[in-house]
Amino acid sequence: MMLWAPLLLTLLSLSLLPTTSCEDMESPPGRHEAHRSPAVIIVGSGISGVVAAHRLYINGYRRLRVLEATGRSGGRIRSLAYGKGFIELGAQWIHGPSPNNPVYQLASQYSLLDPEALTKENQEEDGDGHLPLCSISHTNAGKRISQALVANITELYSAWLKQSQNVSKEECDPKSSVGGFIKQKIAEKLTEWDTATADTKLAFLNGLLNHECCISGTHSMDYVALCPYGEYTLLPGLDCTFPGGFESLVTQIKSALPNDTILFNKTVKTIHWNGAFQGSDARIYPVQVQCEDGDMFVADHVIVTVSLGFLKEQASGFLSPPLPVHKAQAIQNLGFGTINKIIMEFKEPFWDPDCITIQLVWEGESPLAQSKINMKQDWVKKIPGFFVLERPEKIGHLLCAFIAGQESEYMETLTDDEVLSSMTALLRQFTGNPNLPPPIRLIRTRWSSEPYTRGSYSHVAVGSSGKDVDNLAEPVPNYGAKPFQVLFAGEATHRTFYSTTHGALLSGRREAERLIARYQELDMLHNKSKL
Ligand SMILES: Cc1cc2nc3c(=O)[nH]c(=O)nc-3n(C[C@H](O)[C@H](O)[C@H](O)COP(=O)(O)OP(=O)(O)OC[C@H]3O[C@@H](n4cnc5c(N)ncnc54)[C@H](O)[C@@H]3O)c2cc1C
Ligand SMILES: *[C@@H]1O[C@H](CO)[C@@H](O)[C@H](O)[C@H]1NC(C)=O
Ligand SMILES: *[C@@H]1O[C@H](CO)[C@@H](O)[C@H](O)[C@H]1NC(C)=O
Ligand SMILES: *[C@@H]1O[C@H](CO)[C@@H](O)[C@H](O)[C@H]1NC(C)=O
Ligand SMILES: *[C@@H]1O[C@H](CO)[C@@H](O)[C@H](O)[C@H]1NC(C)=O
Ligand SMILES: *[C@@H]1O[C@H](CO)[C@@H](O)[C@H](O)[C@H]1NC(C)=O
């Protein structure tokens, strides 16, 4: 009784048999239900996968399976119960919480946010996604940097960053990078600076660029392509967090699905497409999904939501036959870097309670100098600073450091004790207090080592463009009798919101809607043919 729509696909392509023969195969209840019941498998239970399943489900699709490699949903949204609250190991903020942000919309609908996040003022605030209101900057010599210098350099840097998002496409050299653009601006400005402050300014700018690496998820801003940089879109609103953990959003969306929709510990090994596979109901399906544990599933459509990092590592083996060249190239060319968090709890806060961030400035470092790094000794220099985590009354006094790139990947190879002693030494150096008590607890992430993520999030790297993002998003095959056998969602497939949870969410909806529209069209053709 669920055979109708895929059969119709074949019939339409052959145009031989009268469509009424389909009608004979129908049996109540709900002929209508029947058209809508192609078998859809979703690979990955991150926010894009869960949202795709939800969108299909509420549109009447019932033959859905989400196959998830790990033992949990959420993927890169991962909240850990801590004290009386939560800490975030993955996504932390709703970037640009305003009415056009679907993560914000859903979170408000489900009442998952604090009242102040819902105020109109908060939604209209242009936070730039950067540079919180209050911050303190320390140097490795244990000195504070003057607020005037911080303000001046921050303002310059923000202007350059805005310009880098606004270069005219005609004049842009495709080989140029955001890092190169900003470094050129720095070099030009350097001639105006007096020698007394120039070194401090350069060191401060170096920290800002390391911070930018965390935002872009890259080892160096020299890897981020300049020409398409402005395609990334910032939404208005002052970034906010979830008091009950970001994962509470995924839990809410999931709760509308039957509880056996998602299969955990079910790693997909290979997706065989463009084939003809016999299902247990004697139906012929174009796609077969083979799992690591030997299980096989057949389907009309598979929505792949795995990270770009996973796709890069799998190269061509994940799909059989391999993807067409333009898609394989998109996977290769787009960037996927690592950022990690190092979260530390202290018995007593040693920071100003009014400040949201502590910036670290390494004297002697400069964005214009190529220094050879000794990983073991220097990895901590990549840390641009700390965020003071909100809600200390619930979770205690916590600082969170971000670290990007190769140094971040190196940190993953160290033991907790090694990270803890490096961080203690770092904080003693910067506060100038050799007796500063070490953190009482340290938790750090290892996103590059996670086998089903292999990094943090995507960026449009030098050598790629927004077209690669669209190519990655394109379903295969895109035409013919059985189109859309394998569809692609996930953060890295969103042209303007890549790297974010809202980009991931919208990509899941987009692929669900692609199938919904397809079957509506078939439905309409069928109705017409009956007239
Ligand atoms: C440290 C960090 C901080 C971040 N901060 C923010 C932030 O503040 N705000 C923001 O908006 N975004 C942030 N992000 C980005 C955001 O988390 C992601 O963009 C988003 O969660 C990605 O969702 P997704 O569904 O595309 O992918 P994922 O969440 O990665 O989901 C993919 C799922 O597929 C599964 N999978 C992989 N391979 C297989 C396989 N072979 N078989 C079966 N299942 C498989 C994975 O286990 C995973 O569950 C952050 C990310 C990180 C890592
Ligand atoms: C998945 O595997 C983990 C680790 O082996 C296990 O703890 C968990 O219970 C499993 N989850 C499910 C739903 O099978
Ligand atoms: C900051 O900029 C102002 C105005 O441009 C200038 O007068 C002042 O000297 C600058 N301060 C520092 C510390 O660079
Ligand atoms: C972007 O560039 C155009 C043309 O070069 C200019 O007119 C405009 O003011 C710039 N916008 C911003 C925000 O810098
Ligand atoms: C799924 O839900 C049903 C009814 O809501 C319940 O009886 C069953 O135990 C649940 N199964 C699992 C695995 O949670
Ligand atoms: C096709 O006809 C059915 C039954 O008459 C109706 O419910 C459905 O909405 C129609 N579909 C379209 C796309 O017009």
XYZ file of C-alpha atoms and ligand atoms in Angstrom:
654
model
C 0.000 0.000 0.000
C 2.932 2.298 0.155
C 4.087 1.503 -3.312
C 2.289 4.132 -5.191
C 4.598 7.080 -5.558
C 7.854 5.364 -6.487
C 5.984 3.193 -8.952
C 4.503 6.278 -10.472
C 8.034 7.572 -10.966
C 8.835 4.588 -13.090
C 5.568 4.828 -14.956
C 6.073 8.444 -15.770
C 9.486 7.778 -17.115
C 8.302 4.942 -19.287
C 5.015 6.610 -20.235
C 3.743 3.250 -21.350
C 1.318 2.001 -18.819
C -1.875 3.774 -17.981
C -1.668 5.389 -14.575
C -4.919 3.700 -13.604
C -3.007 0.489 -13.065
C -1.495 2.238 -10.081
C -4.891 2.970 -8.778
C -5.625 -0.751 -8.672
C -2.716 -1.279 -6.359
C -4.003 1.242 -3.896
C -5.801 0.152 -0.865
C -7.377 2.302 1.790
C -6.862 3.891 4.211
C -5.533 7.002 2.677
C -4.592 6.801 -0.933
C -3.195 10.209 -0.208
C -1.020 8.848 2.569
C 0.281 6.274 0.164
C 1.739 8.743 -2.322
C 3.631 10.335 0.473
C 5.332 7.236 1.672
C 8.593 6.800 -0.089
C 11.224 5.269 2.183
C 13.678 7.923 3.348
C 16.872 7.288 5.294
C 18.668 10.134 6.998
C 22.323 9.619 7.841
C 23.222 11.520 11.006
C 21.201 12.738 13.935
C 22.660 16.224 14.329
C 20.324 19.195 14.068
C 20.149 19.025 10.255
C 19.176 15.336 10.295
C 16.635 15.652 13.079
C 15.049 18.687 11.418
C 14.853 16.909 8.041
C 13.123 13.942 9.706
C 10.745 16.246 11.554
C 9.812 18.187 8.422
C 9.090 14.989 6.499
C 7.162 13.492 9.392
C 4.814 16.445 9.820
C 4.165 16.293 6.073
C 2.859 12.774 6.351
C 5.999 10.801 5.581
C 6.037 7.717 7.766
C 8.750 5.516 6.361
C 11.654 7.328 7.960
C 14.822 6.119 9.571
C 17.638 8.178 11.005
C 20.892 6.211 11.248
C 23.305 7.675 13.781
C 26.870 6.432 14.300
C 27.184 7.510 17.926
C 25.008 6.732 20.940
C 23.362 10.176 20.992
C 21.588 12.843 18.941
C 22.820 16.390 18.553
C 26.187 15.860 16.866
C 28.094 19.109 17.228
C 25.384 20.391 19.556
C 26.463 18.756 22.779
C 25.548 19.946 26.260
C 27.018 18.464 29.400
C 25.160 18.641 32.722
C 27.428 20.577 35.064
C 26.604 21.596 38.625
C 23.019 22.792 38.507
C 23.337 23.847 34.874
C 25.047 22.948 31.626
C 28.227 23.598 29.724
C 28.461 23.418 25.948
C 31.087 21.226 24.324
C 29.937 22.194 20.837
C 27.663 25.038 19.721
C 27.293 27.679 22.406
C 25.479 30.734 21.090
C 22.548 31.432 18.859
C 24.409 33.708 16.462
C 22.105 36.590 15.608
C 19.007 35.764 17.656
C 16.356 37.687 15.725
C 13.091 36.782 13.991
C 14.793 35.565 10.794
C 16.926 33.073 12.670
C 15.110 29.710 12.655
C 17.052 28.434 15.687
C 15.912 31.494 17.594
C 12.341 31.075 16.327
C 12.121 27.475 17.477
C 13.896 28.127 20.770
C 11.395 30.900 21.562
C 8.444 28.750 20.522
C 9.598 25.981 22.809
C 10.276 28.524 25.613
C 13.908 27.481 25.894
C 15.401 30.966 26.308
C 15.815 33.451 29.144
C 13.374 36.393 29.075
C 16.103 38.960 28.278
C 17.006 37.080 25.099
C 13.428 37.654 23.922
C 13.425 41.441 24.305
C 13.158 43.622 21.262
C 16.301 45.561 22.183
C 18.274 42.348 22.312
C 17.034 41.265 18.899
C 17.949 44.564 17.297
C 21.419 44.831 18.811
C 24.098 44.658 16.150
C 26.709 42.628 17.965
C 28.733 42.074 14.778
C 29.294 38.579 16.088
C 32.462 40.049 17.591
C 34.076 41.812 20.468
C 31.858 41.816 23.505
C 31.130 44.988 25.407
C 33.636 44.638 28.168
C 36.973 42.960 27.955
C 40.329 43.118 29.689
C 43.588 42.543 27.890
C 46.625 41.106 29.588
C 50.100 40.604 28.208
C 52.315 37.658 28.887
C 54.435 40.018 30.989
C 51.452 40.240 33.353
C 50.567 43.800 32.334
C 47.219 45.254 31.394
C 46.966 47.023 28.061
C 45.387 50.490 28.075
C 41.718 50.557 27.165
C 42.423 53.403 24.740
C 44.847 51.292 22.741
C 42.488 48.326 22.822
C 39.612 50.504 21.638
C 41.636 52.099 18.843
C 43.010 48.863 17.472
C 39.724 47.050 17.834
C 37.990 49.765 15.860
C 40.582 49.625 13.089
C 40.408 45.861 12.939
C 36.601 45.852 12.764
C 36.693 48.309 9.878
C 39.190 46.137 7.971
C 37.125 43.066 8.603
C 34.039 44.855 7.252
C 36.012 45.856 4.170
C 37.137 42.268 3.668
C 33.467 41.294 3.526
C 32.803 43.957 0.944
C 35.467 43.607 -1.744
C 34.119 44.045 -5.231
C 33.892 40.728 -7.020
C 35.306 42.158 -10.243
C 38.491 43.372 -8.635
C 39.030 40.373 -6.418
C 41.886 37.970 -7.113
C 40.542 34.451 -6.459
C 43.817 33.477 -4.801
C 43.578 36.199 -2.163
C 42.760 35.478 1.454
C 41.118 37.367 4.303
C 44.374 37.045 6.272
C 46.378 38.513 3.395
C 43.933 41.404 3.050
C 44.076 42.308 6.730
C 47.846 41.922 6.916
C 48.208 44.353 4.044
C 46.063 46.874 5.929
C 48.213 46.356 9.014
C 51.424 46.873 7.043
C 50.060 50.130 5.593
C 49.016 51.410 9.004
C 52.247 50.366 10.684
C 54.118 53.260 9.084
C 51.912 55.683 11.064
C 52.553 54.089 14.452
C 55.219 55.298 16.843
C 57.809 52.707 17.746
C 56.848 52.840 21.426
C 53.405 51.291 20.844
C 53.770 49.553 17.479
C 54.877 46.219 18.958
C 51.984 46.106 21.413
C 49.549 46.973 18.641
C 50.912 44.213 16.427
C 50.752 41.728 19.291
C 47.162 42.712 20.012
C 46.229 42.345 16.331
C 47.838 38.912 16.319
C 45.434 37.903 19.079
C 42.468 39.308 17.140
C 43.457 37.211 14.122
C 43.770 34.103 16.309
C 40.269 34.869 17.572
C 39.094 35.183 13.967
C 40.543 31.706 13.274
C 38.209 30.379 15.981
C 35.223 32.086 14.365
C 36.092 30.758 10.904
C 37.209 27.328 12.097
C 40.601 27.506 10.418
C 44.290 27.254 11.244
C 45.029 30.601 9.637
C 42.974 33.393 8.109
C 45.377 33.008 5.168
C 43.339 29.897 4.307
C 39.997 31.730 4.122
C 39.061 32.968 0.641
C 38.597 36.729 0.384
C 36.294 37.039 -2.644
C 33.337 35.005 -1.284
C 33.872 36.085 2.343
C 31.005 38.585 2.197
C 28.521 35.867 1.239
C 28.518 34.685 4.839
C 25.600 36.508 6.428
C 25.355 37.831 9.969
C 21.913 38.194 11.477
C 21.135 40.985 13.958
C 20.742 40.306 17.665
C 22.978 39.899 20.666
C 24.205 36.286 20.775
C 22.478 34.297 23.511
C 22.718 30.854 25.084
C 20.284 28.170 26.248
C 19.843 27.972 30.028
C 18.878 24.299 29.686
C 21.661 23.521 27.205
C 21.670 23.907 23.398
C 20.796 20.224 23.203
C 17.374 20.968 24.726
C 16.451 22.286 21.263
C 17.333 18.996 19.560
C 15.476 17.067 22.267
C 12.348 19.154 21.637
C 12.405 18.682 17.864
C 13.049 14.960 18.273
C 10.168 14.521 20.696
C 7.667 14.907 17.836
C 9.105 11.803 16.122
C 8.124 8.220 17.010
C 10.784 6.964 19.398
C 12.033 4.225 17.075
C 12.792 6.640 14.212
C 16.426 7.109 15.206
C 18.723 4.091 15.374
C 21.837 4.740 17.468
C 25.253 3.119 17.194
C 24.358 2.533 13.559
C 27.319 3.673 11.484
C 26.763 3.941 7.765
C 29.670 2.476 5.841
C 28.635 2.733 2.199
C 25.687 4.170 0.313
C 25.053 2.253 -2.899
C 23.036 4.359 -5.294
C 22.010 4.230 -8.935
C 21.218 0.558 -8.389
C 18.203 -1.690 -8.179
C 17.760 -3.423 -4.874
C 15.006 -5.707 -3.775
C 13.287 -4.651 -0.577
C 11.669 -7.084 1.849
C 8.294 -6.048 0.405
C 9.415 -7.103 -3.085
C 9.679 -3.505 -4.126
C 12.589 -2.210 -6.106
C 14.536 0.589 -4.487
C 17.324 2.660 -6.039
C 19.460 3.054 -2.900
C 20.930 0.605 -0.446
C 22.618 1.684 2.755
C 25.212 -0.644 4.212
C 26.153 -0.254 7.871
C 29.389 -1.119 9.666
C 27.581 -3.795 11.677
C 26.397 -5.526 8.505
C 22.819 -4.224 8.549
C 21.376 -3.201 5.202
C 18.577 -0.768 4.480
C 16.952 0.002 1.153
C 15.395 3.348 0.403
C 14.034 5.661 -2.236
C 16.067 8.553 -0.854
C 18.968 9.034 1.529
C 19.700 12.407 3.077
C 23.376 12.579 4.062
C 24.033 15.029 6.906
C 27.501 13.912 8.022
C 30.140 16.597 8.567
C 32.362 17.822 5.765
C 35.279 16.558 7.855
C 33.887 13.028 7.712
C 33.256 13.301 3.954
C 36.817 14.525 3.373
C 38.278 11.634 5.317
C 36.133 9.035 3.553
C 37.056 10.465 0.160
C 35.150 8.411 -2.408
C 34.540 5.214 -0.393
C 31.385 6.460 1.309
C 29.378 6.428 -1.893
C 29.291 3.748 -4.535
C 29.494 4.663 -7.360
C 31.617 7.662 -6.279
C 30.208 11.163 -6.537
C 30.500 13.123 -9.773
C 33.716 15.133 -10.102
C 32.245 18.554 -9.287
C 30.893 17.245 -5.999
C 34.079 15.395 -5.105
C 35.983 18.602 -5.802
C 33.659 20.643 -3.609
C 34.387 18.224 -0.743
C 38.095 18.532 -1.366
C 38.222 22.303 -1.871
C 36.010 23.628 0.898
C 37.747 24.148 4.227
C 37.023 22.283 7.440
C 39.229 23.186 10.383
C 39.373 22.534 14.082
C 38.474 24.656 17.041
C 38.340 23.335 20.562
C 37.301 24.577 23.957
C 39.248 24.317 27.184
C 36.813 24.864 30.036
C 38.168 25.457 33.531
C 36.435 25.808 36.862
C 38.029 27.923 39.597
C 37.212 27.953 43.260
C 37.230 31.746 43.256
C 37.039 34.072 40.270
C 40.263 36.048 39.810
C 38.707 38.139 37.048
C 36.580 41.258 37.112
C 33.001 39.989 37.418
C 31.752 42.625 34.969
C 33.935 41.429 32.155
C 32.859 38.888 29.589
C 36.228 38.218 28.037
C 39.891 38.237 28.924
C 42.154 38.777 25.943
C 45.702 37.457 25.888
C 48.409 39.479 24.195
C 51.763 37.862 23.516
C 54.374 40.557 23.331
C 56.727 40.049 20.442
C 54.156 38.230 18.294
C 53.140 39.892 15.053
C 50.817 38.936 12.202
C 53.495 40.227 9.836
C 56.240 37.919 11.111
C 56.535 34.275 10.138
C 57.609 32.548 13.307
C 58.583 28.918 13.375
C 56.600 27.309 16.141
C 57.730 24.769 18.642
C 54.394 23.007 19.264
C 55.196 21.551 22.652
C 56.231 24.889 24.048
C 54.168 27.343 22.040
C 50.774 25.757 21.407
C 49.140 27.892 24.111
C 50.120 31.042 22.182
C 47.291 30.273 19.770
C 44.730 30.884 22.538
C 43.335 34.395 21.966
C 41.680 34.603 25.375
C 38.888 33.406 27.639
C 35.159 33.796 27.910
C 33.677 34.036 31.358
C 30.798 31.553 31.279
C 27.356 32.817 32.218
C 25.240 31.655 35.134
C 27.984 31.133 37.772
C 25.259 30.629 40.373
C 24.471 27.379 38.578
C 27.773 26.132 37.225
C 30.398 27.872 39.353
C 33.230 30.128 38.216
C 34.205 28.951 34.780
C 36.455 30.274 32.055
C 36.380 28.902 28.540
C 39.315 29.233 26.155
C 38.964 28.676 22.429
C 41.865 27.437 20.345
C 41.981 26.907 16.574
C 44.066 25.095 14.022
C 47.095 22.854 14.261
C 47.807 23.946 17.838
C 44.263 22.873 18.706
C 44.866 19.486 17.097
C 48.142 19.191 18.992
C 46.311 19.939 22.252
C 44.061 16.933 21.512
C 47.100 14.648 21.720
C 48.021 15.818 25.249
C 46.711 14.320 28.490
C 44.294 16.257 30.704
C 47.103 16.753 33.218
C 49.413 18.196 30.590
C 46.716 20.624 29.416
C 45.961 21.570 33.000
C 49.550 22.352 33.860
C 50.042 24.372 30.663
C 46.908 26.371 31.393
C 47.915 26.989 34.997
C 51.323 28.257 33.884
C 49.664 30.433 31.233
C 47.269 32.040 33.692
C 50.021 32.638 36.269
C 52.106 34.327 33.621
C 49.304 36.565 32.382
C 47.952 37.553 35.773
C 51.479 38.068 37.095
C 50.471 35.956 40.110
C 52.817 32.971 40.509
C 50.589 31.562 43.259
C 47.328 31.628 41.327
C 45.531 28.398 42.307
C 45.105 25.954 39.420
C 41.618 25.213 38.125
C 39.746 22.669 40.245
C 38.375 20.999 37.122
C 39.237 21.044 33.432
C 37.226 19.762 30.507
C 38.450 20.123 26.945
C 37.003 19.023 23.636
C 38.731 16.993 20.937
C 36.637 17.662 17.862
C 39.319 16.685 15.390
C 39.671 13.245 17.001
C 35.909 12.595 16.958
C 35.698 9.956 14.211
C 32.268 11.109 13.049
C 33.053 14.826 12.929
C 36.814 15.216 12.250
C 37.025 18.922 12.969
C 34.650 21.699 13.922
C 32.998 23.497 11.042
C 33.460 24.596 7.469
C 34.758 27.722 5.779
C 35.126 28.736 2.156
C 38.839 28.142 1.697
C 41.198 29.774 -0.783
C 40.763 27.755 -3.969
C 37.023 27.304 -3.450
C 33.977 29.524 -3.760
C 30.320 29.704 -2.854
C 29.650 27.617 -5.955
C 31.360 24.684 -4.209
C 28.909 25.037 -1.319
C 26.025 24.807 -3.806
C 27.683 21.861 -5.556
C 28.002 20.057 -2.244
C 24.308 20.679 -1.597
C 23.213 19.314 -4.962
C 21.405 15.967 -4.879
C 22.442 13.049 -7.099
C 21.174 12.238 -9.599
C 19.578 15.588 -10.214
C 17.417 14.408 -13.137
C 15.980 11.286 -14.736
C 13.429 8.739 -13.636
C 14.673 8.345 -10.077
C 16.136 11.671 -9.081
C 17.330 12.722 -5.633
C 18.532 9.292 -4.545
C 21.199 10.869 -2.371
C 20.624 14.348 -0.964
C 23.022 16.453 1.083
C 22.324 18.584 4.115
C 24.428 19.817 7.009
C 26.117 23.022 8.035
C 28.633 22.979 5.133
C 25.875 22.932 2.492
C 24.401 26.329 3.362
C 25.708 29.070 1.109
C 25.316 32.008 3.484
C 24.992 30.466 6.975
C 27.626 27.703 6.788
C 29.350 26.845 10.089
C 26.278 27.629 12.190
C 23.417 25.750 13.793
C 20.873 27.858 11.905
C 22.634 27.032 8.629
C 22.503 23.339 9.532
C 18.828 23.577 10.504
C 17.845 25.330 7.279
C 19.781 22.786 5.195
C 17.799 19.933 6.771
C 14.533 21.686 6.002
C 15.678 22.438 2.469
C 16.288 18.774 1.620
C 13.041 17.634 3.238
C 11.201 20.298 1.248
C 12.935 19.162 -1.936
C 11.376 15.727 -1.525
C 8.025 17.102 -0.418
C 7.870 19.343 -3.505
C 8.849 16.442 -5.747
C 6.032 14.231 -4.501
C 3.533 17.074 -4.603
C 4.416 17.559 -8.252
C 3.896 13.856 -8.957
C 0.643 13.990 -7.069
C -0.517 16.874 -9.209
C 0.490 15.135 -12.438
C -1.404 12.091 -11.332
C -4.527 14.124 -10.535
C -4.328 15.797 -13.945
C -3.963 12.503 -15.737
C -7.200 11.346 -14.171
C -9.223 14.212 -15.621
C 33.344 23.733 19.296
C 32.205 24.193 18.434
C 31.558 25.385 18.717
C 30.495 25.812 17.940
N 29.840 26.966 18.285
C 28.733 27.314 17.608
C 27.938 28.388 18.064
O 28.251 29.021 19.081
N 26.820 28.703 17.364
C 26.447 28.013 16.241
O 25.414 28.342 15.642
N 27.184 26.974 15.795
C 28.299 26.602 16.459
N 29.019 25.521 16.062
C 28.641 24.857 14.810
C 27.433 23.946 14.970
O 27.608 23.137 16.096
C 27.308 23.072 13.723
O 27.306 23.897 12.570
C 26.018 22.252 13.685
O 25.727 21.689 14.954
C 26.187 21.159 12.633
O 25.033 20.365 12.547
P 24.934 19.253 11.415
O 23.636 18.580 11.572
O 25.273 19.863 10.112
O 26.152 18.248 11.711
P 26.480 17.341 12.993
O 25.991 17.977 14.219
O 27.926 17.032 12.895
O 25.623 16.020 12.743
C 26.065 14.987 11.910
C 25.752 13.653 12.574
O 26.137 12.602 11.673
C 26.683 11.548 12.423
N 27.504 10.728 11.525
C 28.688 11.035 10.961
N 29.116 10.038 10.189
C 28.174 9.068 10.236
C 28.036 7.781 9.636
N 28.967 7.284 8.825
N 26.930 7.053 9.905
C 25.960 7.534 10.723
N 26.049 8.738 11.318
C 27.134 9.501 11.075
C 27.469 12.250 13.517
O 27.727 11.396 14.616
C 26.538 13.410 13.871
O 25.649 13.071 14.902
C 30.073 25.056 16.836
C 30.718 23.842 16.547
C 31.768 23.418 17.335
C 32.432 22.117 17.014
C 25.506 2.788 22.023
O 26.799 2.341 22.388
C 27.224 2.832 23.639
C 28.683 2.452 23.833
O 28.938 1.177 23.379
C 26.304 2.320 24.736
O 26.691 2.816 25.996
C 24.875 2.763 24.433
O 23.978 2.213 25.375
C 24.462 2.365 23.035
N 23.178 2.998 22.739
C 22.187 2.392 22.120
C 20.924 3.159 21.956
O 22.289 1.253 21.709
C 43.517 56.479 19.987
O 43.010 57.265 18.944
C 42.900 58.650 19.279
C 42.171 59.370 18.151
O 42.423 58.768 16.924
C 44.286 59.205 19.544
O 44.210 60.572 19.898
C 44.930 58.427 20.675
O 46.264 58.852 20.876
C 44.921 56.946 20.377
N 45.394 56.244 21.565
C 46.246 55.228 21.500
C 46.638 54.629 22.823
O 46.694 54.789 20.453
C 31.050 48.498 0.353
O 31.678 48.890 -0.847
C 30.967 49.866 -1.577
C 31.652 50.090 -2.914
O 33.026 49.858 -2.845
C 30.850 51.131 -0.747
O 30.115 52.105 -1.430
C 30.164 50.798 0.573
O 30.134 51.926 1.424
C 30.888 49.672 1.291
N 30.127 49.261 2.466
C 30.693 49.061 3.653
C 29.789 48.622 4.740
O 31.882 49.235 3.832
C 8.435 4.179 22.738
O 7.184 4.717 23.114
C 6.249 3.756 23.517
C 4.899 4.427 23.729
O 4.996 5.813 23.725
C 6.750 3.067 24.772
O 5.831 2.095 25.194
C 8.084 2.415 24.462
O 8.636 1.841 25.621
C 9.066 3.428 23.907
N 10.250 2.736 23.467
C 11.483 3.176 23.714
C 12.616 2.377 23.161
O 11.704 4.170 24.363
C -4.755 15.299 -5.745
O -6.037 14.777 -5.441
C -6.244 14.429 -4.080
C -7.574 13.721 -3.960
O -8.515 14.307 -4.783
C -6.139 15.706 -3.239
O -6.332 15.404 -1.874
C -4.757 16.291 -3.412
O -4.656 17.507 -2.690
C -4.484 16.547 -4.889
N -3.089 16.934 -4.980
C -2.692 18.050 -5.583
C -1.191 18.328 -5.535
O -3.408 18.818 -6.144
